[in-house]
Short mmCIF file of C-alpha atoms in Angstrom, two decimals:
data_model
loop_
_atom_site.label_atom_id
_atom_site.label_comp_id
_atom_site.label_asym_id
_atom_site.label_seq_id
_atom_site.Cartn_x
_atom_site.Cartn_y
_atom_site.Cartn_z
CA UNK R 327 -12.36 16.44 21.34
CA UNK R 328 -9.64 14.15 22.27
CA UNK R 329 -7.80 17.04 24.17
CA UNK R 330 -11.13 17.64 26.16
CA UNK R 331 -11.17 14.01 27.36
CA UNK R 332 -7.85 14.38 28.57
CA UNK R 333 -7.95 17.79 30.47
CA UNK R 334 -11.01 15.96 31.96
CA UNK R 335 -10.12 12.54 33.17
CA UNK R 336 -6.75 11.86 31.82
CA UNK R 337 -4.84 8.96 29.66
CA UNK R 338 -7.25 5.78 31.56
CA UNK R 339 -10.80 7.78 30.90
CA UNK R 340 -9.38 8.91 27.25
CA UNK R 341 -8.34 5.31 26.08
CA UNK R 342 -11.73 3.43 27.34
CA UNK R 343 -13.56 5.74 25.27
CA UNK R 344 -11.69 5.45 21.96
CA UNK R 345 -11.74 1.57 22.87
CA UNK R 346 -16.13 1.88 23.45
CA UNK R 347 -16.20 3.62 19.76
CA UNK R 348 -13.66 1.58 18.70
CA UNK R 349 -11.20 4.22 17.66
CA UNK R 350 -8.15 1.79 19.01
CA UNK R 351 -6.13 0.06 16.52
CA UNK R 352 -5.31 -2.48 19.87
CA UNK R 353 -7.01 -3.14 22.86
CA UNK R 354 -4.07 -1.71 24.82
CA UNK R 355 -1.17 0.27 24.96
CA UNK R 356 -2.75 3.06 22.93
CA UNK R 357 -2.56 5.88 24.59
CA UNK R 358 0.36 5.97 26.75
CA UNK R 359 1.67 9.26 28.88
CA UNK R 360 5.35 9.69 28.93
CA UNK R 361 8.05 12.41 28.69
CA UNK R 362 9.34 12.50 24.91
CA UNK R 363 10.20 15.96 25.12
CA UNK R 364 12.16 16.22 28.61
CA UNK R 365 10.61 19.48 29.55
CA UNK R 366 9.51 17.07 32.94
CA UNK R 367 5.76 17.02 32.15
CA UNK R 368 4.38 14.25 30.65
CA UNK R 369 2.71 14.30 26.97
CA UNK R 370 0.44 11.91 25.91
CA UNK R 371 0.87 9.52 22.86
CA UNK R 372 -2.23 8.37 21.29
CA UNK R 373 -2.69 6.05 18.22
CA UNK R 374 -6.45 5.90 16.89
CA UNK R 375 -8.25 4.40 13.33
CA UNK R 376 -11.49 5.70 11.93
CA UNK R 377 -14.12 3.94 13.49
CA UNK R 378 -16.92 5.58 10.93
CA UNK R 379 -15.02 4.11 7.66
CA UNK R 380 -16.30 1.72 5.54
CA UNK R 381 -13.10 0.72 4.51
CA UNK R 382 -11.50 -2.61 5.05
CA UNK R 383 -8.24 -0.89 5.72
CA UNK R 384 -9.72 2.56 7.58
CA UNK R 385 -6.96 5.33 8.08
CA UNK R 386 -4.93 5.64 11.29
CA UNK R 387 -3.51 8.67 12.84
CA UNK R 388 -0.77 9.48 15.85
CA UNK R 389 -0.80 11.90 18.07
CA UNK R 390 1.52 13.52 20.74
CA UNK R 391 -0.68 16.01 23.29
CA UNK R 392 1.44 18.18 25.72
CA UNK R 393 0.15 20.48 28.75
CA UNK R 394 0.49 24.66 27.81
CA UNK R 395 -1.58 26.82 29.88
CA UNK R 396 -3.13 24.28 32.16
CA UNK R 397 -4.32 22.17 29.12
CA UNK R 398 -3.37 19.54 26.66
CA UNK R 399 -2.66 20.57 23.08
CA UNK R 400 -1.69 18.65 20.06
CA UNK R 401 2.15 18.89 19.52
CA UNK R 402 2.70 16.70 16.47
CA UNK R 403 0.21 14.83 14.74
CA UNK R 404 0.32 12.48 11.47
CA UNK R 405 -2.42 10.41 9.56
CA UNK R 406 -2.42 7.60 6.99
CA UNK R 407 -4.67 7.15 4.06
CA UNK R 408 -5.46 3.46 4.14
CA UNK R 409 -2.81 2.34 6.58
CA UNK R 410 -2.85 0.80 9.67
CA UNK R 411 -0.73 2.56 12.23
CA UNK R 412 -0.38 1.03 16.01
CA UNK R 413 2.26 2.17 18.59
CA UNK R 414 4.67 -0.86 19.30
CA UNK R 415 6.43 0.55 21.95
CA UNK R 416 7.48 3.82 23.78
CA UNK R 417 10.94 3.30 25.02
CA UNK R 418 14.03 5.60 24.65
CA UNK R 419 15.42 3.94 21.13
CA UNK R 420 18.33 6.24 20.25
CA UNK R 421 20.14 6.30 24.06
CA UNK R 422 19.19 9.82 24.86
CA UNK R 423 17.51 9.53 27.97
CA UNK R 424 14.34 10.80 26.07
CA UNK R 425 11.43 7.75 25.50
CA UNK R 426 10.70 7.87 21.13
CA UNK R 427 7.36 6.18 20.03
CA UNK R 428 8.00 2.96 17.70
CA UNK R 429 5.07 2.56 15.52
CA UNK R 430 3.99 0.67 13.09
CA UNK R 431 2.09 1.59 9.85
CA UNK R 432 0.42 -1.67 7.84
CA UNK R 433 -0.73 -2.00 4.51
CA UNK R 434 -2.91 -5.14 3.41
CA UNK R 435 -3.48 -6.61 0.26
CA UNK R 436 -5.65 -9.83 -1.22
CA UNK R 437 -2.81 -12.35 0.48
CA UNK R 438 -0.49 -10.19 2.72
CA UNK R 439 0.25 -7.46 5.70
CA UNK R 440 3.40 -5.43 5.02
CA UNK R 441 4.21 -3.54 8.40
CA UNK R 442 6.94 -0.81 7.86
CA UNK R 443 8.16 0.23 11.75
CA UNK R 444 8.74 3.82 12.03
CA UNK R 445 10.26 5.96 15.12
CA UNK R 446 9.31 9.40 16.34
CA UNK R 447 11.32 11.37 18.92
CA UNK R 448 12.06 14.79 20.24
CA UNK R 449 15.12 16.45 18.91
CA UNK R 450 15.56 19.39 21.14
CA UNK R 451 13.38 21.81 19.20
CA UNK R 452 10.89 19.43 17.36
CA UNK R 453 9.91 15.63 16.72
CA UNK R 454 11.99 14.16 13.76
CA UNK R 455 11.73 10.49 12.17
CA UNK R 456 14.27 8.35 13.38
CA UNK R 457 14.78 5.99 10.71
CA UNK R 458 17.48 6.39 7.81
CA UNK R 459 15.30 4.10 5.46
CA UNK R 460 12.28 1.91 4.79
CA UNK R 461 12.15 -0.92 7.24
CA UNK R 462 9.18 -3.08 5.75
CA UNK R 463 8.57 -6.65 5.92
CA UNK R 464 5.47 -9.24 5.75
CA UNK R 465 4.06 -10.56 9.25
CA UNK R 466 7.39 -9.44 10.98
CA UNK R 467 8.36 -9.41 14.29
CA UNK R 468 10.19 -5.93 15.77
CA UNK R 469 12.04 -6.02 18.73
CA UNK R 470 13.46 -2.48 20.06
CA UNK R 471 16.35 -2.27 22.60
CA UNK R 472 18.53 0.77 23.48
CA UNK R 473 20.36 1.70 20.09
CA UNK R 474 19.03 -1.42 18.26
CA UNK R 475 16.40 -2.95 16.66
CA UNK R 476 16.04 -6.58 15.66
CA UNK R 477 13.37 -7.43 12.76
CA UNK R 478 12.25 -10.68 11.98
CA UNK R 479 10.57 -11.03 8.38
CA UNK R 480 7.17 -13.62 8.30
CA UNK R 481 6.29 -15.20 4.72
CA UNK R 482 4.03 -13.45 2.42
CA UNK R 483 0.98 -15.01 1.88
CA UNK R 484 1.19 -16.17 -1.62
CA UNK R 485 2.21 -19.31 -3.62
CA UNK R 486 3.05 -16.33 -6.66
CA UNK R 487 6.10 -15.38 -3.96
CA UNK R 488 7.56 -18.68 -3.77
CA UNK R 489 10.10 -20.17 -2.89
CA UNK R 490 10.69 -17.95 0.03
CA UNK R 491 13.05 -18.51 3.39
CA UNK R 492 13.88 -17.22 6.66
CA UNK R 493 15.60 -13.35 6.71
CA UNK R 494 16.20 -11.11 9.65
CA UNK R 495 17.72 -7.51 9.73
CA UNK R 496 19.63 -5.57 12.34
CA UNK R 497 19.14 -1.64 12.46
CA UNK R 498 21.59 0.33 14.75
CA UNK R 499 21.40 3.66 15.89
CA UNK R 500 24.29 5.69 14.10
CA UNK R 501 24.00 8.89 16.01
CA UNK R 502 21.42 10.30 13.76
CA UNK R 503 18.82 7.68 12.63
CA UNK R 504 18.61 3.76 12.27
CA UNK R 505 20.82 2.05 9.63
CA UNK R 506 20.69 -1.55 8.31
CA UNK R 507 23.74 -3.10 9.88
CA UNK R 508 22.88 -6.59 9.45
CA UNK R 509 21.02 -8.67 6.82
CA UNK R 510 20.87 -12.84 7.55
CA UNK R 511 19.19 -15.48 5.38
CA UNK R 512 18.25 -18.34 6.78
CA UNK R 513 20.65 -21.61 5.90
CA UNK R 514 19.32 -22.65 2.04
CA UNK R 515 16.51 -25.20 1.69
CA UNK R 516 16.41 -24.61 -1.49
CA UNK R 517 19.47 -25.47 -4.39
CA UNK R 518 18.15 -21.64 -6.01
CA UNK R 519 18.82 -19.82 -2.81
CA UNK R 520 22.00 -21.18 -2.30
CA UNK R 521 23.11 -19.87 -5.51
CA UNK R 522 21.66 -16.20 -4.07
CA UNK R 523 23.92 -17.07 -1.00
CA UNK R 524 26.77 -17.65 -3.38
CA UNK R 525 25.96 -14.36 -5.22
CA UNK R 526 26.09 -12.22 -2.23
CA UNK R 527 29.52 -13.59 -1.10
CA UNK R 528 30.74 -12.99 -4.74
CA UNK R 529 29.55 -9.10 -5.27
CA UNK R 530 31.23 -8.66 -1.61
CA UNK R 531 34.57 -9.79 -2.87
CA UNK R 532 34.30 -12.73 -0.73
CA UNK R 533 35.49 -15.38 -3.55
CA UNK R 534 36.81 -18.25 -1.17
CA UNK R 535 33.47 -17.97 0.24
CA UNK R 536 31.67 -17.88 -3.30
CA UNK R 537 33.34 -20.90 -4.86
CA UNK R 538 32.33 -23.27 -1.49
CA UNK R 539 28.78 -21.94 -2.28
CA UNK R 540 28.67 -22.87 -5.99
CA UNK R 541 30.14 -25.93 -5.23
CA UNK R 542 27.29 -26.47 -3.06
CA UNK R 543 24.64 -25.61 -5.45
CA UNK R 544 26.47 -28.25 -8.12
CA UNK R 545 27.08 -31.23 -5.87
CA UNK R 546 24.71 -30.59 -2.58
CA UNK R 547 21.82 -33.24 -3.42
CA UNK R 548 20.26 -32.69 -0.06
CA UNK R 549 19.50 -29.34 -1.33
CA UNK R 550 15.24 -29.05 -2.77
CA UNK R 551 14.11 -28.54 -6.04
CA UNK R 552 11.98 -25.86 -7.06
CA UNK R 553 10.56 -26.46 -10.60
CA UNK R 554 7.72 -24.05 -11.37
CA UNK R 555 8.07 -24.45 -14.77
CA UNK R 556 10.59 -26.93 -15.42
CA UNK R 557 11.88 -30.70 -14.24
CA UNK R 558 13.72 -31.16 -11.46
CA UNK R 559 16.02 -32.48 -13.67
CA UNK R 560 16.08 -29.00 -15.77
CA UNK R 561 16.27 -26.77 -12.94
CA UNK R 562 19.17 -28.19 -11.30
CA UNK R 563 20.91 -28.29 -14.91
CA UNK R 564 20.22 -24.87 -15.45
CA UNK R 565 21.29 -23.87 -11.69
CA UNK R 566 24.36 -25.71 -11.98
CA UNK R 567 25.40 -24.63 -15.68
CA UNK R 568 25.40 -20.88 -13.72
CA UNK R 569 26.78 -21.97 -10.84
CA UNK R 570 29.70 -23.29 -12.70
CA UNK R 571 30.30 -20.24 -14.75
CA UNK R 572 30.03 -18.29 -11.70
CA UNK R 573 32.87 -20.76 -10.42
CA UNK R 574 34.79 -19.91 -13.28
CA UNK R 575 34.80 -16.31 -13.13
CA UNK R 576 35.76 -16.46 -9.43
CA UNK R 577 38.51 -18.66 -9.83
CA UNK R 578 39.50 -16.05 -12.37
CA UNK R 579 39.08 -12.82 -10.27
CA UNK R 580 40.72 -14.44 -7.23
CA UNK R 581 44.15 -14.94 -9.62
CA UNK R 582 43.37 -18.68 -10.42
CA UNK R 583 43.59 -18.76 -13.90
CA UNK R 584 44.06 -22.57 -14.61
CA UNK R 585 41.14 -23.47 -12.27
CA UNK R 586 38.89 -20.82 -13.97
CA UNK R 587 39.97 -21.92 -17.50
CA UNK R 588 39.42 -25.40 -16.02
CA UNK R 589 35.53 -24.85 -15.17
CA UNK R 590 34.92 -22.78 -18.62
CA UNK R 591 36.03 -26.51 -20.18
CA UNK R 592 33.54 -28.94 -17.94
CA UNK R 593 30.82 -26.45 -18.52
CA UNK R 594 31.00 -26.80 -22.21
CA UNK R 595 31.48 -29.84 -21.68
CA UNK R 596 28.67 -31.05 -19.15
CA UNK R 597 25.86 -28.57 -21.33
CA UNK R 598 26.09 -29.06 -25.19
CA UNK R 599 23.95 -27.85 -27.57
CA UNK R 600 20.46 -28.97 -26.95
CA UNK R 601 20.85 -29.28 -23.06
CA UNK R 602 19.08 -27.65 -20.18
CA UNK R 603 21.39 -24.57 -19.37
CA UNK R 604 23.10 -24.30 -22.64
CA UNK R 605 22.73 -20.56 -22.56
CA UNK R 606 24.68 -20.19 -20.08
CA UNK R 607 27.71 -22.19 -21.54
CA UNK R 608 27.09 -20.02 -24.84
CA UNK R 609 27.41 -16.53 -22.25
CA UNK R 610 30.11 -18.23 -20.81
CA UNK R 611 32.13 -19.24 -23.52
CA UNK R 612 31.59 -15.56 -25.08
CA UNK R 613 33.64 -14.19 -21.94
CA UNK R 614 36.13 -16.73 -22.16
CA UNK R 615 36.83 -15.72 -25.47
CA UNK R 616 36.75 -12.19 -24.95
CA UNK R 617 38.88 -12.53 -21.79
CA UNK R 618 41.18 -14.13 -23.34
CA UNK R 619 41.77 -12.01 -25.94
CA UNK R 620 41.92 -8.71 -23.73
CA UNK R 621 42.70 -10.07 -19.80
CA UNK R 622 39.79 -7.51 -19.06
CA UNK R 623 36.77 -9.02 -16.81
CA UNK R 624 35.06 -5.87 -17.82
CA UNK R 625 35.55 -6.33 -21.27
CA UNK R 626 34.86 -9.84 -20.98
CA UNK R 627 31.02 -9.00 -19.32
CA UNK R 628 30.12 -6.60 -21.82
CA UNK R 629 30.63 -9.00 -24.61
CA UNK R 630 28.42 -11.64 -22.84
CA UNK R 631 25.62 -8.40 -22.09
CA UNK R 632 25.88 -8.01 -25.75
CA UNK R 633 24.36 -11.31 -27.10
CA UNK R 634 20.89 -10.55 -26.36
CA UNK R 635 19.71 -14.17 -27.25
CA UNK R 636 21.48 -16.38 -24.99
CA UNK R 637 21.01 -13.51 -22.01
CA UNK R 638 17.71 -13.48 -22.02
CA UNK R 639 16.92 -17.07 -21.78
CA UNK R 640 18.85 -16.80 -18.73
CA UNK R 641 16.93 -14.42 -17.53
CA UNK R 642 14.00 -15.37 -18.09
CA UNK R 643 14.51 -18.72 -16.42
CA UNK R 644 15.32 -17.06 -13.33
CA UNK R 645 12.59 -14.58 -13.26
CA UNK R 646 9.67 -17.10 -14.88
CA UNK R 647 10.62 -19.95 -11.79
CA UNK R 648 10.87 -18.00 -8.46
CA UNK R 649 8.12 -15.81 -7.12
CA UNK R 650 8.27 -12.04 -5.98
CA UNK R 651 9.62 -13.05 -2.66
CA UNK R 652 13.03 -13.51 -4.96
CA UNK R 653 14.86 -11.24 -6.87
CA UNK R 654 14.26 -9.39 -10.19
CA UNK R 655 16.94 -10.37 -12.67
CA UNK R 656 18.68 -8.20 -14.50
CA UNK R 657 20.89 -8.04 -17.66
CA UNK R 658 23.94 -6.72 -15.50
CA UNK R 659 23.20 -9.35 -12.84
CA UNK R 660 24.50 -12.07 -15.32
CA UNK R 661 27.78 -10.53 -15.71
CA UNK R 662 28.35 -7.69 -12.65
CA UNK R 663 31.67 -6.82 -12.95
#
């Protein structure tokens, strides 16, 4: 049907008659005639929904129509089940003089939108996806320019996600696909995300950079409290306690020895028994121990992974306080070396 609307009046006539049955997922921009394939004739992209499903969330389908034999025919075509799917843009994304169709495909729940962008061009022979990996985020904001692609993440809809903060990626064309080049959090609001800033810099090796973080989290009162399920006063104990181990063991793996034995002291010292955080001091003490005796940071984590009782009070302060915007803890996230 569609192809006899366009051998008949073309892209304008085709796209005000999907809009009348309201077959458009967007007023606009829906059905667009460009070369993708470089052959010098124009195809015609065309993103549609059901109009005669009863579902919320009908399916969406894409398709790219090209002239044979004095007639349009359907090159490529895809369909989602449940998904939204809406062409963003039709521009030439990789740098090879051919335009590729950025799309997006949506899927909504009780509270949220997640919009994952996907990109469709013409290799030479066929169309191929031109992303290396999921790019999904809540409410974002895609902007394509030659080679690049700049994504701004919105907040999900949900108190359950909380605490939650600004994050943008950058996705660069590698000569194949699109690869996550960049990832950038917002500066903390929060005293918990700082200590996710200060694990980042830590897993990368970058331990100056880790120990001005954790310093942060410990002394930084302009920093905000976020106590789901505790005190203020017993969230920042426990967010402190690990940001002072954490200062420890990076004093430690960036050759400081005294400074690291230094911080295992005040942290036994500033969480006894009974305290908010105490856990932690028990995990930590266990390493220092166990470093001490073998000069092995490996070692030294698998003996704190061991005590099941202290570790999982840990974890399950992290993962009972901070929503599903936030990370998952996991036993080796306590001690990931």
């Amino acid at each position: 049907m569609v192809q006899q609307f366009l051998n008949d009046g073309g892209v304008a006539l085709l796209e005000s008659l999907l809009y009348s049955w309201d077959a458009l997922p967007a007023n606009t921009g829906q059905a667009i005639a460009t070369d993708v394939t470089g052959d010098g004739r124009y195809e015609v992209v065309v993103a549609m929904r059901d109009p005669t499903s009863s579902s919320v969330f009908p399916s969406g389908a894409l398709h790219v129509y090209g002239c044979l034999a004095g007639g349009y025919v359907d090159l490529h075509s895809e369909t989602t089940d449940g998904l939204a799917l809406e062409v963003l843009q039709v521009s030439d994304a990789d740098t090879d003089g051919l335009d590729d169709v950025a799309y997006t495909e949506s899927a909504c729940g009780a509270h949220t939108c997640m919009v994952s962008l996907r990109i469709l061009g013409w290799d030479g022979s066929t169309f191929a996806h031109l992303m290396g990996g999921l790019l999904e985020m809540p409410y974002p904001t895609y902007t394509l320019s030659p080679g690049r692609i700049d994504a701004e993440s919105g907040r999900i809809g949900s108190v359950g996600a909380e605490p939650q903060r600004d994050y943008s990626e950058v996705w660069e064309w590698s000569g194949s696909v699109f690869t996550v080049t960049q990832q950038v959090w917002g500066a903390p609001v929060y005293r918990y995300h700082a200590l996710l800033d200060g694990e980042r810099a830590l897993l990368a090796g970058d331990y100056a950079a880790a120990i001005t973080i954790y310093e942060q989290v410990i002394d930084d009162e302009t920093l905000e409290a976020f106590p789901r399920h505790y005190t203020e006063a017993e969230e920042k104990a426990w967010l402190s306690a690990f940001a002072r181990s954490r200062l420890a063991v990076a004093r430690i793996v960036a050759g400081d020895q005294t400074g690291g034995q230094a911080e295992f002291i005040l942290l036994q010292i500033s969480h006894p028994p009974g305290s908010a955080g105490h856990e932690v001091a028990s995990l930590t003490a266990i390493f220092a121990a166990e470093y001490a005796a073998t000069d092995s940071v490996e070692d030294a984590c698998d003996a704190v992974l061991a005590d099941t009782t202290a570790s999982t009070a840990v974890l399950d302060f992290f993962n009972s306080n901070y929503g599903y915007a936030n990370p998952i803890w996991e036993p080796p996230d306590l001690c990931p070396f």
